[in-house]
């Protein structure tokens, strides 16, 4: 009996990590506030500038097994950016897989994956002094990335539409289907 309970608890925990979360009662918490992020290029990135557009926020890392997903993020940026999608990469070393300097991160991402999408400076997404966006996600939605390359889709109204774990690739049908209704013609 104990083994069965342990197995059930393990499966429930695994499901919570791997299955996408849909907006539900927590969506009543309201839209994302107009947070700013330090840009990897200097200056700031302001979420208010993207109001009215869907935004896919992804915590990234340069030294992770999922790092090749940067190619898919860039492809979404190039293909769907002209239709309104903003793809925002938020590099983080919270899982000890990021380079130690933002300039090195930018150089790596640019040279290896041709990244031109907006990127923040290295921030905390799951541990330590969380960036306010990720603190807001945790406090209002109970959501925190459990690893690198977790994805959060915000609708044009700033509501959290859906989240996905690292195992869901950026160009997957499930992500494209979630984004498509929010794109302009």
GROMACS .gro file of C-alpha atoms in nm, residues 9-182:
model
  174
    9UNK     CA    1   0.254   1.088  -0.532
   10UNK     CA    2   0.548   1.060  -0.770
   11UNK     CA    3   0.322   1.051  -1.075
   12UNK     CA    4   0.127   1.352  -0.950
   13UNK     CA    5   0.448   1.548  -0.898
   14UNK     CA    6   0.580   1.447  -1.241
   15UNK     CA    7   0.252   1.547  -1.405
   16UNK     CA    8   0.267   1.888  -1.239
   17UNK     CA    9   0.611   1.942  -1.390
   18UNK     CA   10   0.549   1.808  -1.739
   19UNK     CA   11   0.192   1.901  -1.826
   20UNK     CA   12   0.116   2.252  -1.946
   21UNK     CA   13  -0.078   2.473  -1.712
   22UNK     CA   14  -0.380   2.650  -1.851
   23UNK     CA   15  -0.515   2.973  -1.722
   24UNK     CA   16  -0.786   2.908  -1.470
   25UNK     CA   17  -0.914   3.073  -1.156
   26UNK     CA   18  -0.575   3.235  -1.109
   27UNK     CA   19  -0.634   3.440  -1.424
   28UNK     CA   20  -0.868   3.650  -1.212
   29UNK     CA   21  -0.554   3.795  -1.056
   30UNK     CA   22  -0.539   4.038  -1.348
   31UNK     CA   23  -0.287   4.107  -1.621
   32UNK     CA   24   0.086   4.118  -1.577
   33UNK     CA   25   0.199   4.455  -1.440
   34UNK     CA   26   0.426   4.668  -1.656
   35UNK     CA   27   0.753   4.518  -1.541
   36UNK     CA   28   1.086   4.628  -1.679
   37UNK     CA   29   1.385   4.405  -1.739
   38UNK     CA   30   1.750   4.503  -1.770
   39UNK     CA   31   1.839   4.447  -2.136
   40UNK     CA   32   2.144   4.240  -2.226
   41UNK     CA   33   2.225   4.525  -2.467
   42UNK     CA   34   2.205   4.788  -2.192
   43UNK     CA   35   1.902   4.997  -2.109
   44UNK     CA   36   1.568   4.840  -2.025
   45UNK     CA   37   1.297   4.629  -2.183
   46UNK     CA   38   0.952   4.746  -2.075
   47UNK     CA   39   0.655   4.510  -2.090
   48UNK     CA   40   0.425   4.811  -2.135
   49UNK     CA   41   0.579   4.852  -2.481
   50UNK     CA   42   0.438   4.510  -2.575
   51UNK     CA   43   0.084   4.557  -2.445
   52UNK     CA   44  -0.157   4.449  -2.718
   53UNK     CA   45   0.082   4.180  -2.841
   54UNK     CA   46   0.132   3.819  -2.734
   55UNK     CA   47   0.459   3.768  -2.545
   56UNK     CA   48   0.640   3.436  -2.502
   57UNK     CA   49   0.879   3.462  -2.206
   58UNK     CA   50   1.141   3.187  -2.177
   59UNK     CA   51   1.408   3.147  -1.910
   60UNK     CA   52   1.722   3.041  -2.094
   61UNK     CA   53   2.073   2.915  -2.021
   62UNK     CA   54   2.373   2.879  -2.250
   63UNK     CA   55   2.510   2.553  -2.107
   64UNK     CA   56   2.191   2.345  -2.079
   65UNK     CA   57   2.088   2.036  -2.272
   66UNK     CA   58   1.787   2.239  -2.391
   67UNK     CA   59   2.002   2.528  -2.521
   68UNK     CA   60   1.942   2.426  -2.886
   69UNK     CA   61   1.585   2.551  -2.829
   70UNK     CA   62   1.733   2.898  -2.880
   71UNK     CA   63   1.723   2.816  -3.251
   72UNK     CA   64   1.348   2.750  -3.228
   73UNK     CA   65   1.291   3.069  -3.029
   74UNK     CA   66   1.474   3.270  -3.293
   75UNK     CA   67   1.269   3.101  -3.567
   76UNK     CA   68   0.944   3.198  -3.389
   77UNK     CA   69   1.077   3.553  -3.352
   78UNK     CA   70   1.155   3.577  -3.723
   79UNK     CA   71   0.836   3.409  -3.846
   80UNK     CA   72   0.576   3.541  -3.603
   81UNK     CA   73   0.735   3.867  -3.488
   82UNK     CA   74   0.600   4.050  -3.795
   83UNK     CA   75   0.252   3.924  -3.695
   84UNK     CA   76   0.288   4.063  -3.343
   85UNK     CA   77   0.460   3.796  -3.133
   86UNK     CA   78   0.732   3.909  -2.893
   87UNK     CA   79   0.975   3.637  -2.785
   88UNK     CA   80   1.168   3.738  -2.473
   89UNK     CA   81   1.464   3.533  -2.349
   90UNK     CA   82   1.550   3.574  -1.981
   91UNK     CA   83   1.895   3.420  -1.919
   92UNK     CA   84   1.937   3.282  -1.569
   93UNK     CA   85   2.200   3.092  -1.374
   94UNK     CA   86   1.950   2.965  -1.116
   95UNK     CA   87   2.018   2.609  -1.232
   96UNK     CA   88   2.397   2.660  -1.262
   97UNK     CA   89   2.402   2.638  -1.642
   98UNK     CA   90   2.457   2.995  -1.755
   99UNK     CA   91   2.777   3.176  -1.840
  100UNK     CA   92   2.901   3.412  -1.569
  101UNK     CA   93   2.880   3.734  -1.769
  102UNK     CA   94   2.599   3.888  -1.975
  103UNK     CA   95   2.836   3.991  -2.252
  104UNK     CA   96   2.953   3.629  -2.286
  105UNK     CA   97   2.590   3.516  -2.298
  106UNK     CA   98   2.509   3.767  -2.573
  107UNK     CA   99   2.816   3.669  -2.773
  108UNK     CA  100   2.743   3.297  -2.739
  109UNK     CA  101   2.377   3.336  -2.837
  110UNK     CA  102   2.455   3.564  -3.130
  111UNK     CA  103   2.743   3.361  -3.272
  112UNK     CA  104   2.595   3.016  -3.211
  113UNK     CA  105   2.224   3.074  -3.280
  114UNK     CA  106   2.207   3.411  -3.458
  115UNK     CA  107   1.986   3.549  -3.181
  116UNK     CA  108   1.828   3.888  -3.252
  117UNK     CA  109   1.522   3.851  -3.028
  118UNK     CA  110   1.506   4.063  -2.712
  119UNK     CA  111   1.711   3.927  -2.423
  120UNK     CA  112   1.737   4.040  -2.065
  121UNK     CA  113   2.051   4.059  -1.861
  122UNK     CA  114   2.110   3.753  -1.640
  123UNK     CA  115   1.828   3.747  -1.382
  124UNK     CA  116   1.688   3.520  -1.111
  125UNK     CA  117   1.381   3.325  -1.222
  126UNK     CA  118   1.344   3.051  -0.959
  127UNK     CA  119   1.585   3.113  -0.673
  128UNK     CA  120   1.733   3.399  -0.477
  129UNK     CA  121   1.624   3.756  -0.538
  130UNK     CA  122   1.364   3.685  -0.808
  131UNK     CA  123   1.307   3.933  -1.085
  132UNK     CA  124   0.969   4.100  -1.013
  133UNK     CA  125   0.805   3.928  -1.315
  134UNK     CA  126   0.895   3.583  -1.183
  135UNK     CA  127   0.803   3.682  -0.827
  136UNK     CA  128   0.464   3.794  -0.960
  137UNK     CA  129   0.417   3.462  -1.143
  138UNK     CA  130   0.497   3.272  -0.825
  139UNK     CA  131   0.277   3.486  -0.600
  140UNK     CA  132  -0.028   3.518  -0.826
  141UNK     CA  133  -0.017   3.198  -1.032
  142UNK     CA  134   0.184   2.958  -0.816
  143UNK     CA  135   0.415   2.918  -1.115
  144UNK     CA  136   0.793   2.898  -1.106
  145UNK     CA  137   1.027   2.747  -1.362
  146UNK     CA  138   1.154   2.409  -1.241
  147UNK     CA  139   1.435   2.416  -1.497
  148UNK     CA  140   1.573   2.617  -1.787
  149UNK     CA  141   1.359   2.682  -2.095
  150UNK     CA  142   1.024   2.695  -1.918
  151UNK     CA  143   0.785   2.902  -2.127
  152UNK     CA  144   0.510   3.148  -2.034
  153UNK     CA  145   0.268   3.284  -2.295
  154UNK     CA  146   0.105   3.616  -2.214
  155UNK     CA  147  -0.194   3.724  -2.420
  156UNK     CA  148  -0.223   4.074  -2.568
  157UNK     CA  149  -0.422   4.171  -2.257
  158UNK     CA  150  -0.131   4.070  -2.032
  159UNK     CA  151  -0.305   3.759  -1.897
  160UNK     CA  152  -0.110   3.436  -1.856
  161UNK     CA  153  -0.251   3.214  -2.131
  162UNK     CA  154  -0.046   2.900  -2.082
  163UNK     CA  155   0.287   2.768  -1.955
  164UNK     CA  156   0.506   2.484  -2.076
  165UNK     CA  157   0.804   2.294  -1.936
  166UNK     CA  158   1.143   2.265  -2.102
  167UNK     CA  159   1.045   1.944  -2.280
  168UNK     CA  160   0.799   2.132  -2.505
  169UNK     CA  161   0.992   2.278  -2.798
  170UNK     CA  162   0.929   2.637  -2.910
  171UNK     CA  163   0.808   2.540  -3.258
  172UNK     CA  164   0.580   2.260  -3.137
  173UNK     CA  165   0.220   2.246  -3.254
  174UNK     CA  166   0.091   2.301  -2.900
  175UNK     CA  167   0.279   2.630  -2.865
  176UNK     CA  168   0.193   2.747  -3.216
  177UNK     CA  169  -0.176   2.667  -3.159
  178UNK     CA  170  -0.175   2.869  -2.838
  179UNK     CA  171  -0.006   3.170  -3.004
  180UNK     CA  172  -0.195   3.178  -3.335
  181UNK     CA  173  -0.526   3.327  -3.210
  182UNK     CA  174  -0.338   3.634  -3.086
   0.00000   0.00000   0.00000
